[in-house]
mmCIF file of C-alpha atoms in Angstrom:
data_model
loop_
_atom_site.group_PDB
_atom_site.id
_atom_site.type_symbol
_atom_site.label_atom_id
_atom_site.label_comp_id
_atom_site.label_asym_id
_atom_site.label_seq_id
_atom_site.Cartn_x
_atom_site.Cartn_y
_atom_site.Cartn_z
ATOM 1 C CA SER A 158 54.251 70.223 114.124
ATOM 2 C CA TYR A 159 53.747 73.921 114.687
ATOM 3 C CA VAL A 160 55.054 75.294 118.000
ATOM 4 C CA LEU A 161 53.863 78.354 119.922
ATOM 5 C CA THR A 162 56.140 79.843 122.577
ATOM 6 C CA GLN A 163 54.906 81.985 125.473
ATOM 7 C CA PRO A 164 56.786 83.381 128.483
ATOM 8 C CA PRO A 165 55.891 81.386 131.613
ATOM 9 C CA SER A 166 55.097 84.457 133.678
ATOM 10 C CA VAL A 167 54.537 88.185 133.339
ATOM 11 C CA PRO A 168 54.361 90.387 136.462
ATOM 12 C CA VAL A 169 52.795 93.839 136.125
ATOM 13 C CA ALA A 170 51.649 96.499 138.568
ATOM 14 C CA PRO A 171 47.983 97.510 138.764
ATOM 15 C CA GLY A 172 47.055 100.294 136.380
ATOM 16 C CA GLU A 173 49.945 99.478 134.066
ATOM 17 C CA THR A 174 49.882 97.727 130.686
ATOM 18 C CA ALA A 175 50.630 94.012 130.341
ATOM 19 C CA SER A 176 51.951 92.543 127.097
ATOM 20 C CA ILE A 177 51.933 88.775 126.640
ATOM 21 C CA THR A 178 53.736 87.436 123.594
ATOM 22 C CA CYS A 179 53.181 84.320 121.535
ATOM 23 C CA GLY A 180 55.976 83.317 119.180
ATOM 24 C CA GLY A 181 55.722 81.098 116.132
ATOM 25 C CA VAL A 182 57.292 80.793 112.691
ATOM 26 C CA ASP A 183 55.500 83.235 110.364
ATOM 27 C CA ILE A 184 52.682 83.465 112.866
ATOM 28 C CA GLU A 185 51.469 86.603 111.081
ATOM 29 C CA ARG A 186 50.129 84.247 108.374
ATOM 30 C CA LYS A 187 47.881 82.565 110.905
ATOM 31 C CA SER A 188 44.812 83.664 112.829
ATOM 32 C CA VAL A 189 45.656 83.848 116.534
ATOM 33 C CA HIS A 190 43.158 83.434 119.348
ATOM 34 C CA TRP A 191 43.665 84.179 123.069
ATOM 35 C CA TYR A 192 42.029 82.608 126.110
ATOM 36 C CA GLN A 193 41.936 83.641 129.749
ATOM 37 C CA GLN A 194 41.713 81.023 132.480
ATOM 38 C CA LYS A 195 41.267 81.925 136.116
ATOM 39 C CA PRO A 196 41.978 79.365 138.863
ATOM 40 C CA GLY A 197 39.331 76.661 139.037
ATOM 41 C CA GLN A 198 37.457 77.989 136.013
ATOM 42 C CA SER A 199 37.086 77.055 132.360
ATOM 43 C CA PRO A 200 38.935 79.103 129.748
ATOM 44 C CA VAL A 201 37.238 82.136 128.230
ATOM 45 C CA LEU A 202 37.897 83.541 124.765
ATOM 46 C CA VAL A 203 39.173 87.124 125.057
ATOM 47 C CA ILE A 204 40.602 87.830 121.570
ATOM 48 C CA TYR A 205 39.882 86.065 118.278
ATOM 49 C CA SER A 206 41.334 86.424 114.791
ATOM 50 C CA ASP A 207 44.368 88.343 116.037
ATOM 51 C CA ALA A 208 42.599 91.451 117.290
ATOM 52 C CA ASP A 209 38.816 91.059 117.588
ATOM 53 C CA ARG A 210 37.031 91.075 120.945
ATOM 54 C CA PRO A 211 34.013 88.905 121.707
ATOM 55 C CA SER A 212 31.038 90.704 123.176
ATOM 56 C CA GLY A 213 31.445 91.287 126.892
ATOM 57 C CA ILE A 214 35.232 91.519 126.815
ATOM 58 C CA PRO A 215 36.461 94.969 127.948
ATOM 59 C CA GLU A 216 38.137 97.291 125.465
ATOM 60 C CA ARG A 217 41.217 97.118 127.700
ATOM 61 C CA PHE A 218 41.986 93.815 125.957
ATOM 62 C CA SER A 219 43.584 94.081 122.527
ATOM 63 C CA GLY A 220 45.660 91.939 120.197
ATOM 64 C CA SER A 221 48.149 92.259 117.382
ATOM 65 C CA ASN A 222 50.067 89.915 115.118
ATOM 66 C CA SER A 223 53.165 90.653 113.066
ATOM 67 C CA GLY A 224 56.144 88.710 111.814
ATOM 68 C CA ASN A 225 56.888 85.862 114.202
ATOM 69 C CA THR A 226 55.093 87.296 117.244
ATOM 70 C CA ALA A 227 51.492 87.795 118.280
ATOM 71 C CA THR A 228 50.785 89.943 121.326
ATOM 72 C CA LEU A 229 47.933 90.209 123.793
ATOM 73 C CA THR A 230 47.850 93.606 125.463
ATOM 74 C CA ILE A 231 45.852 94.410 128.576
ATOM 75 C CA SER A 232 45.791 98.071 129.547
ATOM 76 C CA ARG A 233 44.864 99.640 132.893
ATOM 77 C CA LEU A 234 45.511 96.347 134.613
ATOM 78 C CA GLU A 235 43.135 95.277 137.375
ATOM 79 C CA ALA A 236 43.500 92.640 140.082
ATOM 80 C CA GLY A 237 40.765 90.638 138.374
ATOM 81 C CA ASP A 238 42.916 90.244 135.272
ATOM 82 C CA GLU A 239 45.262 87.922 137.129
ATOM 83 C CA ALA A 240 44.994 84.610 135.283
ATOM 84 C CA ASP A 241 46.673 82.223 132.878
ATOM 85 C CA TYR A 242 46.557 83.302 129.245
ATOM 86 C CA TYR A 243 46.906 80.962 126.259
ATOM 87 C CA CYS A 244 47.407 81.709 122.581
ATOM 88 C CA GLN A 245 46.139 79.277 119.965
ATOM 89 C CA VAL A 246 46.279 78.802 116.196
ATOM 90 C CA TRP A 247 45.181 76.286 113.606
ATOM 91 C CA ASP A 248 47.966 74.404 111.839
ATOM 92 C CA SER A 249 46.713 73.974 108.284
ATOM 93 C CA SER A 250 49.412 71.414 107.470
ATOM 94 C CA THR A 251 48.037 68.928 110.007
ATOM 95 C CA GLY A 252 44.481 70.144 110.524
ATOM 96 C CA HIS A 253 45.234 70.388 114.234
ATOM 97 C CA ARG A 254 44.783 73.162 116.725
ATOM 98 C CA VAL A 255 47.839 74.192 118.698
ATOM 99 C CA PHE A 256 48.074 75.977 122.045
ATOM 100 C CA GLY A 257 50.955 77.898 123.499
ATOM 101 C CA GLY A 258 52.251 76.757 126.857
ATOM 102 C CA GLY A 259 50.441 79.530 128.693
ATOM 103 C CA THR A 260 51.521 82.656 130.562
ATOM 104 C CA LYS A 261 50.682 83.367 134.185
ATOM 105 C CA LEU A 262 49.864 87.054 134.510
ATOM 106 C CA THR A 263 50.528 88.286 138.034
ATOM 107 C CA VAL A 264 49.170 91.631 139.175
ATOM 108 C CA LEU A 265 51.695 92.879 141.719
ATOM 109 C CA GLU B 228 21.748 80.500 127.012
ATOM 110 C CA VAL B 229 24.487 78.363 125.513
ATOM 111 C CA ARG B 230 25.235 75.359 127.705
ATOM 112 C CA LEU B 231 27.755 72.549 127.366
ATOM 113 C CA VAL B 232 27.563 69.896 130.057
ATOM 114 C CA GLU B 233 30.139 67.122 130.141
ATOM 115 C CA SER B 234 29.734 63.778 131.855
ATOM 116 C CA GLY B 235 31.354 60.361 131.966
ATOM 117 C CA GLY B 236 34.626 61.128 133.695
ATOM 118 C CA GLY B 237 35.957 59.057 136.560
ATOM 119 C CA LEU B 238 38.689 56.740 137.769
ATOM 120 C CA VAL B 239 39.896 54.056 135.387
ATOM 121 C CA GLN B 240 42.823 51.652 135.415
ATOM 122 C CA PRO B 241 45.610 51.929 132.850
ATOM 123 C CA GLY B 242 44.533 50.175 129.690
ATOM 124 C CA GLY B 243 40.874 50.761 130.455
ATOM 125 C CA SER B 244 38.171 52.670 128.599
ATOM 126 C CA LEU B 245 35.770 55.550 129.200
ATOM 127 C CA ARG B 246 33.182 57.343 127.142
ATOM 128 C CA LEU B 247 32.784 61.069 127.681
ATOM 129 C CA SER B 248 29.610 62.837 126.660
ATOM 130 C CA CYS B 249 28.661 66.455 126.188
ATOM 131 C CA ALA B 250 25.076 67.675 126.141
ATOM 132 C CA ALA B 251 24.672 70.897 124.205
ATOM 133 C CA SER B 252 21.799 73.362 124.406
ATOM 134 C CA GLY B 253 20.948 76.957 123.613
ATOM 135 C CA PHE B 254 22.291 76.982 120.053
ATOM 136 C CA SER B 255 21.937 75.170 116.722
ATOM 137 C CA PHE B 256 24.305 72.323 117.535
ATOM 138 C CA GLY B 257 24.273 70.868 114.033
ATOM 139 C CA ASN B 258 25.760 74.063 112.561
ATOM 140 C CA TYR B 259 28.960 74.068 114.612
ATOM 141 C CA TRP B 260 32.271 72.292 114.647
ATOM 142 C CA MET B 261 32.947 70.889 118.123
ATOM 143 C CA SER B 262 36.154 70.094 119.974
ATOM 144 C CA TRP B 263 37.555 68.334 123.012
ATOM 145 C CA VAL B 264 40.390 70.043 124.873
ATOM 146 C CA ARG B 265 42.118 68.610 127.938
ATOM 147 C CA GLN B 266 44.189 69.971 130.778
ATOM 148 C CA ALA B 267 46.348 67.775 132.978
ATOM 149 C CA PRO B 268 46.606 68.830 136.634
ATOM 150 C CA GLY B 269 48.735 71.961 136.904
ATOM 151 C CA LYS B 270 49.468 71.953 133.171
ATOM 152 C CA GLY B 271 48.415 73.879 130.095
ATOM 153 C CA LEU B 272 45.674 73.328 127.557
ATOM 154 C CA GLU B 273 45.973 70.586 124.948
ATOM 155 C CA TRP B 274 43.605 70.256 121.992
ATOM 156 C CA VAL B 275 42.532 66.607 121.669
ATOM 157 C CA ALA B 276 40.078 66.281 118.788
ATOM 158 C CA ASN B 277 37.446 68.045 116.738
ATOM 159 C CA ILE B 278 34.624 67.134 114.404
ATOM 160 C CA LYS B 279 32.875 68.975 111.619
ATOM 161 C CA SER B 280 29.283 70.056 111.982
ATOM 162 C CA ASP B 281 27.956 67.148 109.917
ATOM 163 C CA GLY B 282 30.470 64.637 111.274
ATOM 164 C CA SER B 283 32.173 64.183 107.903
ATOM 165 C CA GLU B 284 35.605 65.319 109.105
ATOM 166 C CA LYS B 285 37.409 64.392 112.299
ATOM 167 C CA TYR B 286 40.877 65.232 113.569
ATOM 168 C CA HIS B 287 42.771 63.888 116.570
ATOM 169 C CA VAL B 288 46.058 64.958 118.140
ATOM 170 C CA ASP B 289 48.821 62.460 117.381
ATOM 171 C CA SER B 290 49.160 61.310 120.999
ATOM 172 C CA VAL B 291 45.603 59.897 121.013
ATOM 173 C CA LYS B 292 45.253 58.663 117.434
ATOM 174 C CA GLY B 293 44.102 55.074 117.350
ATOM 175 C CA ARG B 294 42.998 55.223 120.987
ATOM 176 C CA PHE B 295 40.418 58.059 121.167
ATOM 177 C CA THR B 296 37.511 58.682 118.797
ATOM 178 C CA VAL B 297 35.327 61.771 118.596
ATOM 179 C CA SER B 298 31.730 61.454 117.408
ATOM 180 C CA ARG B 299 28.469 63.386 117.456
ATOM 181 C CA ASP B 300 24.723 62.880 117.257
ATOM 182 C CA ASN B 301 23.101 66.014 115.895
ATOM 183 C CA ALA B 302 19.621 64.647 116.482
ATOM 184 C CA LYS B 303 20.423 64.471 120.206
ATOM 185 C CA ASN B 304 22.623 67.595 120.380
ATOM 186 C CA SER B 305 25.354 65.415 121.771
ATOM 187 C CA LEU B 306 29.136 65.160 121.402
ATOM 188 C CA SER B 307 31.134 62.135 122.558
ATOM 189 C CA LEU B 308 34.721 61.075 123.051
ATOM 190 C CA GLN B 309 35.546 57.382 123.331
ATOM 191 C CA LEU B 310 38.770 56.865 125.267
ATOM 192 C CA ASN B 311 40.424 53.446 124.888
ATOM 193 C CA ARG B 312 43.756 52.031 126.078
ATOM 194 C CA LEU B 313 44.052 54.828 128.612
ATOM 195 C CA ARG B 314 47.461 55.764 129.971
ATOM 196 C CA PRO B 315 48.417 57.672 133.123
ATOM 197 C CA ASP B 316 49.362 60.707 131.021
ATOM 198 C CA ASP B 317 45.779 60.884 129.723
ATOM 199 C CA ALA B 318 44.635 61.984 133.172
ATOM 200 C CA ALA B 319 43.143 65.451 132.828
ATOM 201 C CA VAL B 320 40.064 67.602 132.864
ATOM 202 C CA TYR B 321 38.377 67.162 129.499
ATOM 203 C CA TYR B 322 36.473 70.166 128.166
ATOM 204 C CA CYS B 323 33.737 70.102 125.551
ATOM 205 C CA VAL B 324 34.113 73.202 123.388
ATOM 206 C CA ARG B 325 32.037 74.860 120.708
ATOM 207 C CA ASP B 326 34.013 75.904 117.649
ATOM 208 C CA GLY B 327 32.743 78.214 114.933
ATOM 209 C CA THR B 328 30.490 77.423 112.016
ATOM 210 C CA SER B 329 32.957 77.827 109.179
ATOM 211 C CA GLY B 330 35.979 75.722 110.004
ATOM 212 C CA PRO B 331 38.679 74.665 112.476
ATOM 213 C CA TRP B 332 40.616 77.900 112.012
ATOM 214 C CA GLU B 333 38.017 79.724 114.050
ATOM 215 C CA ALA B 334 38.259 80.382 117.769
ATOM 216 C CA LEU B 335 36.993 78.056 120.479
ATOM 217 C CA GLU B 336 34.045 80.177 121.454
ATOM 218 C CA MET B 337 32.329 78.457 124.364
ATOM 219 C CA TRP B 338 33.650 75.981 126.917
ATOM 220 C CA GLY B 339 31.932 73.527 129.206
ATOM 221 C CA GLN B 340 32.880 73.073 132.858
ATOM 222 C CA GLY B 341 34.886 69.948 132.157
ATOM 223 C CA THR B 342 34.900 66.369 133.392
ATOM 224 C CA MET B 343 37.842 64.821 135.227
ATOM 225 C CA VAL B 344 39.490 61.625 134.036
ATOM 226 C CA THR B 345 41.866 59.880 136.441
ATOM 227 C CA VAL B 346 43.981 56.969 135.241
ATOM 228 C CA SER B 347 45.498 54.970 138.058
ATOM 229 C CA SER B 348 45.786 51.447 139.344
#
């Protein structure tokens, strides 16, 4: 089955830019989605189809996908961005959705 | 307003059964794929199952195949997940999630608040 690999944690200072990676074999051939989950809350979609933002998501959130790595980038980091972030794709060979293990973004 | 409200969670013994339900409102339920995603305590997200808008296609993660079954009733705007032969590692918050309208490659757009399933003797 298809595997997505994320770093367990990413610490970044406020006002800086956070980059969270999601690795997978030829992931550039897949459509990658990103979710934010704050403690005690349900996940929220923040990026879909590699780089599109749902309505209501700040422009500070952006995404890219190339080669074997997809990246979620959050610029001008705020304390409220502290959360777990998950990447997700659809594995066409099985018909199953797959999530990465999640990355805890810590705002220092 | 789009709403997804799960119910049916609770404490069950290993080997037991539960039926989770999700009441959907605020959108044309019959046009959307729907999914169940779970999250064990302190762990990450795990996709469990999804079902096509008309119920003609269903997919389940390998770890629950033969034990869990997803279903829907478009007339009642309702999604269900039947959980049989439950194991301790099935304990999790189960989220009802709205997919897109075109297919399972789309993002999981809207999430319910979740219902907790505890498996313990």
